[in-house]
Coordinates of C-alpha atoms and ligand atoms in Angstrom, one line a residue:
X1 CA 29.8 46.5 52.6
X2 CA 26.8 44.5 54.6
X3 CA 27.9 40.4 54.7
X4 CA 24.5 40.2 57.0
X5 CA 20.8 41.4 55.9
X6 CA 20.4 44.9 58.4
X7 CA 17.3 42.9 59.5
X8 CA 18.4 40.4 61.1
X9 CA 21.5 41.9 63.6
X10 CA 23.0 40.1 66.0
X11 CA 25.7 42.3 66.8
X12 CA 26.0 42.4 70.3
X13 CA 29.1 44.0 71.4
X14 CA 28.3 44.6 75.4
X15 CA 25.7 42.1 76.3
X16 CA 27.4 39.0 75.7
X17 CA 30.9 39.2 77.6
X18 CA 33.6 38.1 74.2
X19 CA 36.4 36.6 74.4
X20 CA 39.6 37.1 71.8
X21 CA 38.5 35.9 68.6
X22 CA 41.3 34.4 67.9
X23 CA 40.8 32.5 71.4
X24 CA 37.4 30.8 70.6
X25 CA 38.2 29.7 67.9
X26 CA 42.3 28.0 68.8
X27 CA 40.1 26.6 71.5
X28 CA 37.4 25.8 69.4
X29 CA 40.1 23.4 67.2
X30 CA 41.9 22.0 69.8
X31 CA 37.9 20.8 70.9
X32 CA 38.1 19.4 67.0
X33 CA 41.7 18.1 67.3
X34 CA 40.7 15.8 70.6
X35 CA 37.1 14.2 69.8
X36 CA 38.7 13.9 66.1
X37 CA 41.7 11.4 67.5
X38 CA 43.7 10.2 64.3
X39 CA 41.5 12.2 62.5
X40 CA 45.0 14.2 59.9
X41 CA 42.7 16.0 57.0
X42 CA 40.5 16.5 58.9
X43 CA 42.2 18.7 61.8
X44 CA 44.5 20.0 58.4
X45 CA 40.6 21.4 56.6
X46 CA 38.6 23.1 60.2
X47 CA 42.0 24.6 60.8
X48 CA 42.1 26.5 57.3
X49 CA 38.6 27.7 58.0
X50 CA 38.8 28.4 61.3
X51 CA 42.0 30.4 60.4
X52 CA 39.6 32.3 58.4
X53 CA 36.5 33.1 61.2
X54 CA 38.4 34.9 62.7
X55 CA 38.1 37.8 60.3
X56 CA 34.8 36.7 60.5
X57 CA 33.7 36.5 64.4
X58 CA 35.6 39.7 65.4
X59 CA 33.1 41.8 63.3
X60 CA 29.4 39.3 65.4
X61 CA 30.4 38.2 67.7
X62 CA 26.9 36.8 69.1
X63 CA 27.5 34.2 66.1
X64 CA 30.0 32.9 69.6
X65 CA 27.3 32.5 71.6
X66 CA 25.7 30.8 69.6
X67 CA 28.7 28.1 69.0
X68 CA 27.9 28.5 65.7
X69 CA 31.3 27.2 65.2
X70 CA 30.8 24.4 67.4
X71 CA 27.8 23.4 65.8
X72 CA 29.3 23.3 62.1
X73 CA 32.5 21.3 63.1
X74 CA 30.1 19.2 64.4
X75 CA 28.7 16.8 61.3
X76 CA 25.3 15.9 62.1
X77 CA 25.2 12.5 61.2
X78 CA 27.8 9.9 60.6
X79 CA 26.7 6.5 59.3
X80 CA 29.7 4.2 59.3
X81 CA 28.2 0.4 57.9
X82 CA 29.3 -3.2 56.4
X83 CA 29.8 -3.7 53.0
X84 CA 29.9 -7.6 52.1
X85 CA 30.7 -8.2 48.1
X86 CA 31.8 -11.6 46.1
X87 CA 34.4 -10.5 43.5
X88 CA 34.2 -12.9 39.7
X89 CA 36.1 -15.8 41.2
X90 CA 33.6 -16.4 44.2
X91 CA 36.2 -15.3 47.0
X92 CA 34.1 -12.5 49.5
X93 CA 35.0 -9.2 50.8
X94 CA 34.6 -7.3 53.5
X95 CA 34.6 -3.1 52.8
X96 CA 33.6 -0.4 54.9
X97 CA 31.0 2.2 53.9
X98 CA 30.8 5.6 55.5
X99 CA 28.3 8.5 54.6
X100 CA 27.9 11.7 57.2
X101 CA 25.6 13.3 56.5
X102 CA 27.8 17.2 58.0
X103 CA 25.2 20.2 57.5
X104 CA 21.9 21.0 56.4
X105 CA 22.0 24.0 57.1
X106 CA 21.1 25.2 53.2
X107 CA 19.8 22.1 51.5
X108 CA 19.2 18.6 51.5
X109 CA 23.3 16.7 51.9
X110 CA 24.3 17.4 49.0
X111 CA 28.0 16.0 48.2
X112 CA 29.9 12.2 46.6
X113 CA 30.6 9.4 46.8
X114 CA 34.6 8.5 46.6
X115 CA 36.4 5.1 46.1
X116 CA 39.8 4.5 46.7
X117 CA 42.3 2.6 49.3
X118 CA 42.5 5.4 50.9
X119 CA 39.1 6.1 52.8
X120 CA 38.9 6.4 56.5
X121 CA 36.3 8.5 58.4
X122 CA 39.4 11.5 58.3
X123 CA 38.6 11.6 54.9
X124 CA 35.0 11.5 54.3
X125 CA 35.2 13.9 56.9
X126 CA 36.8 16.5 55.9
X127 CA 35.5 16.5 52.3
X128 CA 32.3 16.1 54.4
X129 CA 33.1 19.8 56.1
X130 CA 34.7 21.3 52.0
X131 CA 31.8 20.6 50.4
X132 CA 29.1 22.3 53.2
X133 CA 31.4 25.9 51.7
X134 CA 31.6 25.3 48.3
X135 CA 27.8 24.5 48.2
X136 CA 26.5 28.0 50.2
X137 CA 29.3 29.6 47.5
X138 CA 27.0 27.3 44.9
X139 CA 24.4 30.0 46.2
X140 CA 22.4 27.0 45.7
X141 CA 20.4 25.3 48.2
X142 CA 22.1 22.5 49.1
X143 CA 23.3 21.3 52.8
X144 CA 26.3 19.4 52.8
X145 CA 28.0 16.1 53.4
X146 CA 29.9 13.1 51.5
X147 CA 30.4 8.9 51.5
X148 CA 32.0 6.6 50.2
X149 CA 34.1 3.6 51.0
X150 CA 37.9 2.0 51.6
X151 CA 37.2 -0.4 48.4
X152 CA 39.5 0.3 45.4
X153 CA 37.1 -0.1 41.6
X154 CA 41.1 0.2 40.1
X155 CA 41.9 -3.8 38.7
X156 CA 38.1 -5.2 39.3
X157 CA 35.7 -6.2 36.3
X158 CA 33.0 -4.1 35.3
X159 CA 30.4 -7.2 37.1
X160 CA 32.9 -6.7 40.1
X161 CA 31.6 -2.8 40.2
X162 CA 28.0 -4.3 40.3
X163 CA 28.1 -6.5 42.9
X164 CA 30.6 -3.5 45.7
X165 CA 28.5 -0.9 44.6
X166 CA 24.7 -2.7 44.8
X167 CA 25.8 -4.5 48.1
X168 CA 26.8 0.2 49.2
X169 CA 22.8 1.1 48.4
X170 CA 20.6 -1.5 50.3
X171 CA 22.9 0.1 53.9
X172 CA 22.5 4.0 52.7
X173 CA 19.1 4.0 50.5
X174 CA 17.6 4.5 54.1
X175 CA 19.5 6.9 54.4
X176 CA 18.7 9.4 51.8
X177 CA 16.9 10.8 48.9
X178 CA 15.6 13.6 47.4
X179 CA 14.8 15.9 49.6
X180 CA 17.1 14.3 52.6
X181 CA 20.6 13.3 51.0
X182 CA 21.5 13.2 47.6
X183 CA 25.1 11.9 46.9
X184 CA 26.9 11.7 43.5
X185 CA 30.8 10.2 42.4
X186 CA 34.5 11.9 43.7
X187 CA 37.3 10.0 42.4
X188 CA 36.8 6.1 41.8
X189 CA 32.8 7.3 41.4
X190 CA 31.7 8.0 38.0
X191 CA 28.3 7.5 35.6
X192 CA 28.5 3.3 35.4
X193 CA 28.8 3.9 39.3
X194 CA 25.9 6.2 39.8
X195 CA 24.9 3.6 37.4
X196 CA 24.1 0.4 39.7
X197 CA 23.5 3.0 42.6
X198 CA 20.9 4.2 40.9
X199 CA 19.5 0.8 39.2
X200 CA 19.5 -0.7 43.3
X201 CA 18.0 1.6 44.6
X202 CA 14.8 2.3 42.5
X203 CA 14.7 -1.9 42.4
X204 CA 14.7 -1.4 46.8
X205 CA 12.4 1.4 47.0
X206 CA 10.6 1.0 43.9
X207 CA 10.4 3.9 43.1
X208 CA 11.9 6.1 40.1
X209 CA 13.2 8.7 42.1
X210 CA 16.0 10.9 39.7
X211 CA 17.1 13.7 42.4
X212 CA 18.5 10.4 44.7
X213 CA 21.7 11.2 42.3
X214 CA 23.5 13.4 40.6
X215 CA 25.6 12.1 37.8
X216 CA 23.9 10.2 36.3
X217 CA 23.8 9.3 32.3
X218 CA 22.3 12.0 30.3
X219 CA 19.4 9.5 28.4
X220 CA 18.2 9.2 32.2
X221 CA 17.8 11.8 34.1
X222 CA 21.1 13.2 33.9
X223 CA 22.6 16.8 32.8
X224 CA 24.0 17.7 29.7
X225 CA 27.6 19.8 31.5
X226 CA 27.8 17.3 34.6
X227 CA 30.4 14.7 33.1
X228 CA 32.7 18.4 31.9
X229 CA 31.4 21.1 34.9
X230 CA 34.2 20.3 37.2
X231 CA 37.1 20.7 35.1
X232 CA 34.5 23.4 32.5
X233 CA 34.4 25.0 36.0
X234 CA 37.4 26.0 36.7
X235 CA 38.9 27.0 34.0
X236 CA 36.3 29.9 34.0
X237 CA 36.7 30.6 37.8
X238 CA 40.5 31.1 36.1
X239 CA 39.3 33.1 33.7
X240 CA 37.7 36.4 36.1
X241 CA 41.2 35.7 38.4
X242 CA 43.0 36.2 35.3
X243 CA 40.4 39.4 33.8
X244 CA 41.0 40.5 37.9
X245 CA 44.7 41.8 35.5
X246 CA 43.6 42.2 33.1
X247 CA 44.8 39.1 31.1
X248 CA 43.0 35.5 29.5
X249 CA 44.6 31.7 29.3
X250 CA 45.0 32.8 25.5
X251 CA 49.6 31.7 25.0
X252 CA 49.5 30.3 28.7
X253 CA 51.3 26.7 29.4
X254 CA 49.3 24.9 32.0
X255 CA 50.1 21.6 34.2
X256 CA 47.2 19.3 35.4
X257 CA 47.8 16.9 37.5
X258 CA 45.6 13.9 37.6
X259 CA 43.6 12.3 33.9
X260 CA 40.6 11.3 35.9
X261 CA 37.2 13.6 35.7
X262 CA 38.9 16.6 36.0
X263 CA 41.6 16.6 35.2
X264 CA 40.2 15.7 32.0
X265 CA 37.8 18.6 31.3
X266 CA 40.4 21.9 32.7
X267 CA 42.9 20.2 30.1
X268 CA 39.7 20.4 27.4
X269 CA 38.1 23.9 28.5
X270 CA 41.9 25.1 28.7
X271 CA 42.6 23.9 24.9
X272 CA 39.8 25.6 23.8
X273 CA 40.6 29.1 25.9
X274 CA 44.1 29.7 24.0
X275 CA 45.5 28.3 27.2
X276 CA 48.3 24.0 26.4
X277 CA 48.1 21.5 28.5
X278 CA 51.8 20.4 28.6
X279 CA 51.4 17.3 31.4
X280 CA 49.1 15.7 33.4
X281 CA 49.4 12.1 35.7
X282 CA 47.8 9.4 37.3
X283 CA 49.1 7.4 40.7
X284 CA 52.2 6.0 38.4
X285 CA 52.9 9.0 35.9
X286 CA 53.6 11.8 34.8
X287 CA 52.9 12.2 31.4
X288 CA 55.0 15.1 29.0
X289 CA 53.3 16.2 26.2
X290 CA 55.4 19.4 24.3
X291 CA 52.5 20.1 21.3
X292 CA 50.0 19.7 24.6
X293 CA 47.3 17.3 25.4
X294 CA 45.9 14.8 23.0
X295 CA 42.6 15.5 24.4
X296 CA 40.4 12.8 22.6
X297 CA 43.4 10.2 23.3
X298 CA 43.3 10.7 26.5
X299 CA 39.9 10.2 27.1
X300 CA 39.5 7.3 24.7
X301 CA 42.0 5.9 27.3
X302 CA 40.7 7.0 30.2
X303 CA 37.0 6.6 29.8
X304 CA 36.4 4.4 27.0
X305 CA 39.4 2.1 28.2
X306 CA 40.1 2.5 31.5
X307 CA 43.8 2.2 30.5
X308 CA 46.5 3.1 32.3
X309 CA 48.0 7.1 31.2
X310 CA 51.4 5.0 31.1
X311 CA 49.9 4.2 27.1
X312 CA 49.5 7.3 25.9
X313 CA 52.9 7.1 24.5
X314 CA 52.5 3.6 22.2
X315 CA 49.9 6.4 20.3
X316 CA 52.1 9.8 21.3
X317 CA 55.4 8.8 20.6
X318 CA 57.3 12.3 20.7
X319 CA 55.3 12.2 25.0
X320 CA 58.1 11.3 28.0
X321 CA 56.7 9.6 30.2
X322 CA 58.0 8.9 33.9
X323 CA 57.8 6.6 35.8
X324 CA 56.5 7.8 39.5
X325 CA 57.5 11.4 38.4
X326 CA 57.1 14.5 40.0
X327 CA 55.0 16.8 37.3
X328 CA 55.5 20.2 39.8
X329 CA 58.9 19.6 38.3
X330 CA 57.1 20.8 34.4
X331 CA 57.4 25.1 34.0
X332 CA 54.9 26.0 33.6
X333 CA 52.5 30.1 33.8
X334 CA 48.6 27.9 35.5
X335 CA 49.7 24.7 37.3
X336 CA 45.8 22.8 38.6
X337 CA 46.0 19.9 41.6
X338 CA 43.4 18.0 40.1
X339 CA 44.5 14.6 42.0
X340 CA 43.5 13.8 45.1
X341 CA 44.3 16.4 48.4
X342 CA 47.7 17.4 49.7
X343 CA 49.5 16.2 46.4
X344 CA 52.0 19.8 46.7
X345 CA 54.1 19.9 49.5
X346 CA 56.3 23.3 50.6
X347 CA 59.0 21.5 48.0
X348 CA 55.9 21.4 45.1
X349 CA 54.7 24.8 45.4
X350 CA 58.6 26.3 46.3
X351 CA 59.6 24.7 43.2
X352 CA 56.6 25.9 40.5
X353 CA 57.2 29.5 42.4
X354 CA 61.0 29.2 41.5
X355 CA 60.0 27.7 37.3
X356 CA 57.5 31.5 37.0
X357 CA 54.2 29.9 38.0
X358 CA 51.7 32.6 38.9
X359 CA 48.5 31.5 39.3
X360 CA 47.1 28.1 41.3
X361 CA 44.0 26.8 41.0
X362 CA 42.5 23.8 42.2
X363 CA 40.2 21.5 41.0
X364 CA 41.5 18.6 43.7
X365 CA 40.2 19.0 46.9
X366 CA 43.0 20.1 49.4
X367 CA 45.4 19.6 47.2
X368 CA 48.0 21.8 48.4
X369 CA 49.6 20.9 52.3
X370 CA 49.3 24.7 53.9
X371 CA 52.9 25.2 54.5
X372 CA 52.5 24.7 50.0
X373 CA 49.8 27.2 50.3
X374 CA 51.9 29.7 52.5
X375 CA 55.0 29.8 49.9
X376 CA 52.3 30.7 47.0
X377 CA 50.6 33.4 49.2
X378 CA 53.4 34.8 50.5
X379 CA 55.0 35.1 47.0
X380 CA 52.3 36.5 45.5
X381 CA 50.8 33.2 43.6
X382 CA 47.3 33.8 42.4
X383 CA 45.7 30.8 44.4
X384 CA 42.8 29.2 44.3
X385 CA 40.8 27.5 47.2
X386 CA 39.3 24.1 46.2
X387 CA 36.3 24.5 48.0
X388 CA 35.7 28.2 45.4
X389 CA 37.1 27.1 42.5
X390 CA 36.1 23.4 41.5
X391 CA 32.3 25.0 42.5
X392 CA 31.5 23.7 39.8
X393 CA 30.4 20.0 39.6
X394 CA 28.3 20.7 42.7
X395 CA 26.5 23.4 40.5
X396 CA 25.8 21.0 37.7
X397 CA 24.2 18.3 40.7
X398 CA 22.4 21.1 41.9
X399 CA 21.4 21.9 38.9
X400 CA 20.5 18.8 38.4
X401 CA 18.0 18.3 40.1
X402 CA 16.3 21.4 39.3
X403 CA 15.5 19.4 35.5
X404 CA 15.3 16.4 37.9
X405 CA 12.6 18.1 39.7
X406 CA 11.1 19.8 36.3
X407 CA 10.7 16.7 34.4
X408 CA 12.8 18.8 31.7
X409 CA 16.5 18.5 30.3
X410 CA 18.4 21.5 29.8
X411 CA 20.1 21.3 26.0
X412 CA 23.9 22.3 26.4
X413 CA 24.7 26.5 25.7
X414 CA 21.7 26.5 28.7
X415 CA 24.0 24.1 31.1
X416 CA 26.7 25.8 30.0
X417 CA 25.5 29.2 30.6
X418 CA 24.4 29.3 33.7
X419 CA 27.6 27.2 35.0
X420 CA 29.8 30.2 33.9
X421 CA 27.6 32.7 35.5
X422 CA 27.4 30.7 38.8
X423 CA 31.6 30.6 38.5
X424 CA 31.4 34.6 37.9
X425 CA 29.5 35.1 40.9
X426 CA 31.6 32.6 43.0
X427 CA 34.3 34.4 42.0
X428 CA 32.8 37.9 42.5
X429 CA 32.1 36.9 46.2
X430 CA 34.7 35.6 47.2
X431 CA 37.2 37.9 45.6
X432 CA 34.6 41.1 47.3
X433 CA 34.4 39.1 50.7
X434 CA 38.2 39.5 50.9
X435 CA 38.1 43.2 50.4
X436 CA 35.4 44.0 52.7
X437 CA 37.1 42.2 55.3
X438 CA 40.6 44.6 55.3
X439 CA 42.8 40.5 53.0
X440 CA 42.5 42.4 49.5
X441 CA 43.9 39.8 46.8
X442 CA 43.3 37.1 49.4
X443 CA 41.3 33.8 47.7
X444 CA 41.5 32.0 51.0
X445 CA 39.8 33.9 53.4
X446 CA 37.2 35.2 50.8
X447 CA 36.0 32.2 49.7
X448 CA 36.0 30.7 53.2
X449 CA 34.9 33.7 55.3
X450 CA 30.9 33.3 52.3
X451 CA 31.1 30.8 52.4
X452 CA 30.3 30.6 56.4
X453 CA 28.1 33.6 56.7
X454 CA 25.8 32.0 54.5
X455 CA 25.3 29.2 56.5
X456 CA 25.7 30.8 59.5
X457 CA 22.8 33.2 59.0
X458 CA 21.1 29.8 57.9
X459 CA 21.7 28.4 60.9
X460 CA 21.0 31.2 63.2
X461 CA 17.4 31.2 61.7
X462 CA 16.3 28.2 62.6
X463 CA 17.3 28.1 66.1
X464 CA 19.0 25.0 68.0
X465 CA 17.8 23.1 65.9
X466 CA 19.6 25.3 62.6
Ligands
LIG501 P1 38.4 10.0 38.9 O1 38.5 10.1 37.3 O2 38.8 8.6 40.1 O3 40.5 10.3 38.9 C1 41.2 11.3 39.3 C2 43.1 11.4 39.4 O4 43.0 11.5 40.3 C3 42.9 9.4 38.1 O5 43.9 10.4 37.8 C4 44.0 8.1 39.9 O6 45.1 8.3 39.3 C5 44.4 10.5 40.9 N1 44.8 9.9 41.6 C6 43.7 9.7 42.9 N2 43.9 9.2 43.7 C7 45.6 9.7 43.8 C8 46.9 9.5 44.4 N3 46.1 9.0 45.9 N4 47.9 9.9 44.6 C9 48.3 9.9 42.9 N5 47.3 10.7 42.0 C10 45.9 10.4 42.6 O7 38.0 11.1 40.0 P2 37.6 13.2 40.2 O8 36.4 12.9 40.3 O9 38.5 13.5 39.0 O10 38.6 13.2 41.6 C11 39.7 14.2 41.1 C12 40.3 15.7 42.4 O11 39.0 16.4 42.1 C13 39.0 14.5 43.8 O12 39.9 15.6 44.9 C14 37.6 15.4 44.1 O13 37.7 15.3 45.3 C15 38.1 16.5 43.3 N6 36.9 17.2 42.8 C16 36.1 16.1 42.1 C17 34.9 16.4 41.4 C18 34.2 15.6 40.3 O14 33.4 16.5 39.5 N7 33.7 14.5 40.4 C19 34.5 17.9 41.7 C20 35.0 18.6 42.8 C21 36.4 18.0 43.2 P3 44.4 6.7 39.6 O15 43.7 6.7 37.9 O16 46.5 5.9 38.8 O17 44.7 6.6 40.8

């Protein structure tokens, strides 16, 4: 199977002196660490991708000559700005805003905004870097970016969130646009925040530019299924993985970490497909509900009333809430980490394996530590990395952009079918690429190499401007 099109021969062994691919990758990684001190999450994300790309470099040595890896690891543009805003008591606050425009070889920069107190440049860069490959895997025309702020929306009034979003957009608007850079939501940024951001963009530019942000409300340019997309897409991906083994989700016991956007719609889709999710969590604790998590109740608590997960047991007395509990100790067939990065340690992975977990699919970005990934792979767990398994969100953002461009609104079934097809295609690409590169069943290598080759081809075609 040829990955690169035959019209574009790039293999020139013997023309360029070609150092050992492993050495090349190690040199590139050492340089990334040197140039980006202290950004440990970014180092981790780069390390994981580069580890797979040894195989690609061995097959296509010219990529080395064109310095594709070095170019990929250096963002095209990084914007850091001050966000000053006033709370309801008239107190002034200063936060830091970020937008890292990583790679635009495949289309306008695309990637979410995260509002969380842990945000700093290293987190935004890891997310932006991952986004390049994820967006490539969708097959749509989207570059990679990410942004956000160390602002914490938790406990803030709607008016405070609005004032923060307006101040954030007052700087960001000059860097974005439907053909330039299209942000969306992520942790702490949902439809409410996108509404405030879009309103301020419209006011500043005097343009109703629907395609400048995705995740909009369905009444004002949003796409049906965008809210559900990441969770639904994740479960569609798992369906495909299980199908390869002649299995399905029917009757499987699952746990889903988090209780936010990705977690809620993962749980909903698992239940629709006959599985049972018995636990979910937030940063304060874990809910265990043996009869299966009550999704309408969860939506009411988290999406409507914006309450904490511990209140779940007020309405489901048979459920058990454990403050600061560890969700990965609960036995399951399938685990869906859907909260945040590095939430599954090596010890957690070993516990999951010991308790019989056979499938792990990442709704969150990089939720498993490198040690955890190693343990899953050695134990033969079907392990789906986030950049493939959670790509349904950004893919549906791409569908939202298409609808905005043509001023159409597709019905729920149409978008859902397109999402399912995209997830099936991503699974096929990842699976077949892993086979073609001699690592069958390794979804990490398959996803990294397949995403990388699409971006690399575009960068090569554009010369040193790519
Ligand atoms: P969200 O709606 O804000 O929900 C995040 C959930 O994770 C909340 O329950 C939150 O609990 C929990 N959480 C966040 N940070 C945590 C931490 N440090 N420790 C423990 N729990 C934590 O965000 P989301 O959109 O669902 O995103 C979840 C993950 O999916 C992120 O990794 C994100 O990058 C990834 N993702 C999202 C999308 C998307 O379309 N939204 C697409 C692809 C990937 P608290 O309420 O207690 O903070």
